[in-house]
């Protein structure tokens, strides 16, 4: 069965304190790993898609990396506006076009 | 602007009542999805539709029904058989291998 696990559940950082969020997955044939950002009461906003081990994508203070078993979302020198829930999802051969989501990591950045 | 519109933003259901959540997209996407989100939980797939007049059950379809009569529209009905309907409901469509989401509907029970 396809499965996505995110850790930690919650993360508190001081402004400028870099850290990483983890997404480990077990899928029957990875067809893409996705990162989304979700603000309270809103729909998830697309950040990155990664397709193969070794691939990296960057956007402002965020950098996503992928290995054969997990993905990391690195946050460099975060600001309070980076506070949100970050969701990881995978598409597998078994799931068809639907995405399977982890439970998310809620990030709080204080000034 | 192109996007996915969900309405209403907030919805209240009385016991025994069926309610319908609206989802409209003008992105010309073929596939559309409904997810349910509970606090501290990931998004769980309710139903999805790859093409007009066709749809498939997701992981938690019991107590829900959908229709896909038009490419642009994919309404979700929460029936009285769904005993725990309080949740945040998200509609999505896929284009360019990315899943795009609407702004969600918060359903609560009176």
Short mmCIF file of C-alpha atoms in Angstrom, two decimals:
data_model
loop_
_atom_site.label_atom_id
_atom_site.label_comp_id
_atom_site.label_asym_id
_atom_site.label_seq_id
_atom_site.Cartn_x
_atom_site.Cartn_y
_atom_site.Cartn_z
CA UNK A 1 0.00 0.00 0.00
CA UNK A 2 1.27 3.47 -0.91
CA UNK A 3 2.16 5.54 2.13
CA UNK A 4 3.54 9.02 2.89
CA UNK A 5 4.88 10.04 6.32
CA UNK A 6 5.93 13.56 7.22
CA UNK A 7 8.03 14.65 10.19
CA UNK A 8 8.03 16.50 12.42
CA UNK A 9 4.31 17.21 12.87
CA UNK A 10 5.14 20.71 14.08
CA UNK A 11 8.26 22.84 13.96
CA UNK A 12 8.95 26.16 15.65
CA UNK A 13 11.85 28.28 14.39
CA UNK A 14 13.27 31.67 15.10
CA UNK A 15 13.55 34.01 12.14
CA UNK A 16 16.79 33.17 10.31
CA UNK A 17 17.09 29.69 11.85
CA UNK A 18 17.40 27.22 8.95
CA UNK A 19 15.94 23.72 9.15
CA UNK A 20 14.52 20.83 7.12
CA UNK A 21 11.19 19.03 6.84
CA UNK A 22 11.14 15.33 6.02
CA UNK A 23 8.81 13.31 3.80
CA UNK A 24 9.39 9.56 3.63
CA UNK A 25 7.39 7.47 1.18
CA UNK A 26 6.62 3.90 0.19
CA UNK A 27 5.04 3.61 -3.24
CA UNK A 28 4.66 1.11 -6.04
CA UNK A 29 6.49 3.07 -8.71
CA UNK A 30 6.99 6.78 -8.05
CA UNK A 31 5.53 9.01 -10.75
CA UNK A 32 6.21 12.26 -8.93
CA UNK A 33 6.64 13.75 -5.45
CA UNK A 34 4.91 17.05 -4.75
CA UNK A 35 5.28 19.74 -2.11
CA UNK A 36 2.46 22.13 -1.28
CA UNK A 37 2.08 25.03 1.14
CA UNK A 38 -1.25 25.52 2.92
CA UNK A 39 -2.32 28.57 4.92
CA UNK A 40 -5.13 28.22 7.49
CA UNK A 41 -8.58 28.03 5.88
CA UNK A 42 -7.19 28.00 2.34
CA UNK A 43 -6.47 25.47 -0.36
CA UNK A 44 -2.94 24.09 -0.82
CA UNK A 45 -0.63 26.06 -3.09
CA UNK A 46 1.78 24.18 -5.35
CA UNK A 47 5.50 24.54 -4.62
CA UNK A 48 7.53 21.80 -6.34
CA UNK A 49 7.41 18.52 -8.24
CA UNK A 50 10.34 16.08 -8.15
CA UNK A 51 10.52 13.00 -10.35
CA UNK A 52 13.80 11.19 -9.81
CA UNK A 53 16.39 10.61 -7.09
CA UNK A 54 19.02 13.33 -7.01
CA UNK A 55 16.68 15.98 -8.39
CA UNK A 56 16.56 19.37 -6.63
CA UNK A 57 14.28 22.38 -7.03
CA UNK A 58 14.57 25.84 -5.45
CA UNK A 59 12.24 28.76 -4.90
CA UNK A 60 13.28 31.73 -2.79
CA UNK A 61 14.14 30.35 0.68
CA UNK A 62 12.89 26.83 -0.10
CA UNK A 63 14.79 23.94 -1.62
CA UNK A 64 13.36 20.47 -2.22
CA UNK A 65 15.47 17.36 -2.68
CA UNK A 66 14.61 13.74 -3.47
CA UNK A 67 16.16 10.35 -2.74
CA UNK A 68 14.76 6.88 -3.42
CA UNK A 69 13.04 6.80 -0.03
CA UNK A 70 12.47 10.37 1.09
CA UNK A 71 12.32 14.02 0.25
CA UNK A 72 13.48 17.02 2.23
CA UNK A 73 12.19 20.57 2.14
CA UNK A 74 15.03 22.80 3.30
CA UNK A 75 14.14 26.26 4.59
CA UNK A 76 17.01 28.71 4.65
CA UNK A 77 16.84 31.79 6.89
CA UNK A 78 13.05 31.59 7.28
CA UNK A 79 10.84 34.62 7.81
CA UNK A 80 7.52 34.84 9.71
CA UNK A 81 5.65 34.80 6.38
CA UNK A 82 6.96 31.27 5.79
CA UNK A 83 4.70 30.07 8.61
CA UNK A 84 2.24 27.56 7.14
CA UNK A 85 1.53 23.85 6.87
CA UNK A 86 3.69 22.10 4.30
CA UNK A 87 2.19 19.06 2.63
CA UNK A 88 4.01 16.29 0.80
CA UNK A 89 2.23 14.07 -1.72
CA UNK A 90 3.12 11.31 -4.17
CA UNK A 91 1.68 9.93 -7.36
CA UNK A 92 2.29 6.24 -7.91
CA UNK A 93 1.52 3.61 -10.52
CA UNK A 94 -1.16 2.28 -8.20
CA UNK A 95 -2.87 5.62 -7.48
CA UNK A 96 -3.39 6.62 -11.08
CA UNK A 97 -3.66 10.39 -11.40
CA UNK A 98 -4.70 11.01 -7.77
CA UNK A 99 -2.15 12.21 -5.22
CA UNK A 100 -1.59 10.52 -1.85
CA UNK A 101 -0.87 13.05 0.88
CA UNK A 102 1.03 12.98 4.15
CA UNK A 103 -0.41 14.67 7.24
CA UNK A 104 1.76 17.72 6.88
CA UNK A 105 4.26 19.68 8.95
CA UNK A 106 3.06 22.90 10.56
CA UNK A 107 5.86 25.46 10.59
CA UNK A 108 5.83 28.50 12.86
CA UNK A 109 8.50 31.16 12.44
CA UNK A 110 8.76 33.86 15.07
CA UNK A 111 10.58 37.17 14.80
CA UNK B 1 -8.45 34.70 -14.10
CA UNK B 2 -8.35 30.92 -14.53
CA UNK B 3 -8.91 28.82 -11.47
CA UNK B 4 -11.13 26.61 -9.36
CA UNK B 5 -14.08 28.15 -7.54
CA UNK B 6 -15.65 26.43 -4.57
CA UNK B 7 -18.84 27.58 -2.91
CA UNK B 8 -20.02 28.22 -0.36
CA UNK B 9 -17.01 28.93 1.84
CA UNK B 10 -18.95 27.87 4.95
CA UNK B 11 -21.86 25.42 5.08
CA UNK B 12 -23.95 24.09 7.91
CA UNK B 13 -25.84 20.81 7.80
CA UNK B 14 -28.76 19.75 9.93
CA UNK B 15 -29.09 16.13 10.94
CA UNK B 16 -30.69 14.03 8.20
CA UNK B 17 -30.09 16.66 5.55
CA UNK B 18 -28.22 16.28 2.27
CA UNK B 19 -26.02 19.21 1.25
CA UNK B 20 -24.20 19.93 -2.00
CA UNK B 21 -20.81 21.58 -2.36
CA UNK B 22 -20.10 23.34 -5.63
CA UNK B 23 -16.85 23.13 -7.60
CA UNK B 24 -16.35 24.93 -10.92
CA UNK B 25 -13.14 25.23 -12.96
CA UNK B 26 -12.30 27.26 -16.05
CA UNK B 27 -8.88 25.70 -16.60
CA UNK B 28 -10.15 23.26 -19.24
CA UNK B 29 -8.86 20.35 -17.16
CA UNK B 30 -10.27 16.88 -17.76
CA UNK B 31 -9.67 15.32 -14.34
CA UNK B 32 -11.20 16.64 -11.11
CA UNK B 33 -10.99 15.48 -7.50
CA UNK B 34 -12.62 15.87 -4.11
CA UNK B 35 -10.54 15.59 -0.93
CA UNK B 36 -11.55 15.78 2.70
CA UNK B 37 -9.23 17.34 5.31
CA UNK B 38 -9.65 16.86 9.05
CA UNK B 39 -7.50 18.71 11.64
CA UNK B 40 -4.11 17.04 11.96
CA UNK B 41 -4.90 14.67 9.12
CA UNK B 42 -3.73 14.51 5.58
CA UNK B 43 -5.99 15.00 2.60
CA UNK B 44 -8.10 11.92 1.88
CA UNK B 45 -9.57 11.21 -1.53
CA UNK B 46 -13.37 11.00 -1.71
CA UNK B 47 -14.14 10.79 -5.45
CA UNK B 48 -12.44 11.63 -8.69
CA UNK B 49 -13.46 12.01 -12.31
CA UNK B 50 -11.15 11.59 -15.29
CA UNK B 51 -13.73 12.57 -17.89
CA UNK B 52 -17.28 13.85 -18.24
CA UNK B 53 -19.98 11.35 -17.22
CA UNK B 54 -17.46 9.10 -15.48
CA UNK B 55 -16.20 9.03 -11.89
CA UNK B 56 -14.57 6.63 -9.44
CA UNK B 57 -14.67 6.16 -5.69
CA UNK B 58 -11.67 7.17 -3.65
CA UNK B 59 -10.64 5.90 -0.23
CA UNK B 60 -13.57 7.36 1.75
CA UNK B 61 -16.54 7.50 -0.67
CA UNK B 62 -19.18 6.15 1.72
CA UNK B 63 -21.83 8.77 2.50
CA UNK B 64 -20.91 10.95 -0.49
CA UNK B 65 -22.08 11.19 -4.09
CA UNK B 66 -20.89 13.15 -7.14
CA UNK B 67 -21.88 13.92 -10.71
CA UNK B 68 -19.91 15.08 -13.74
CA UNK B 69 -22.35 16.31 -16.35
CA UNK B 70 -20.09 19.12 -17.58
CA UNK B 71 -16.33 19.36 -17.89
CA UNK B 72 -16.30 22.53 -15.79
CA UNK B 73 -18.37 21.26 -12.87
CA UNK B 74 -17.92 18.51 -10.27
CA UNK B 75 -20.39 18.94 -7.39
CA UNK B 76 -20.15 16.85 -4.22
CA UNK B 77 -23.23 15.86 -2.20
CA UNK B 78 -22.77 14.97 1.44
CA UNK B 79 -25.66 12.67 2.24
CA UNK B 80 -27.34 11.93 5.56
CA UNK B 81 -25.50 8.59 5.53
CA UNK B 82 -22.25 10.44 6.27
CA UNK B 83 -22.36 10.46 10.06
CA UNK B 84 -19.28 12.59 10.63
CA UNK B 85 -19.34 15.23 7.89
CA UNK B 86 -17.59 18.06 9.74
CA UNK B 87 -14.42 18.74 7.77
CA UNK B 88 -12.73 21.03 5.26
CA UNK B 89 -13.53 19.93 1.70
CA UNK B 90 -11.16 20.65 -1.15
CA UNK B 91 -11.83 20.37 -4.86
CA UNK B 92 -8.93 20.04 -7.28
CA UNK B 93 -8.16 19.55 -10.95
CA UNK B 94 -5.05 18.38 -12.70
CA UNK B 95 -3.18 20.08 -15.49
CA UNK B 96 0.44 19.80 -16.61
CA UNK B 97 0.84 16.95 -14.08
CA UNK B 98 0.14 19.40 -11.23
CA UNK B 99 -2.88 19.34 -8.92
CA UNK B 100 -4.52 22.75 -8.52
CA UNK B 101 -6.86 23.37 -5.58
CA UNK B 102 -9.84 25.55 -4.87
CA UNK B 103 -10.11 27.58 -1.68
CA UNK B 104 -12.19 24.98 0.14
CA UNK B 105 -15.55 24.65 1.89
CA UNK B 106 -15.80 24.24 5.65
CA UNK B 107 -18.78 22.02 6.47
CA UNK B 108 -20.11 21.89 10.00
CA UNK B 109 -23.03 20.11 11.64
CA UNK B 110 -25.69 22.10 13.49
#
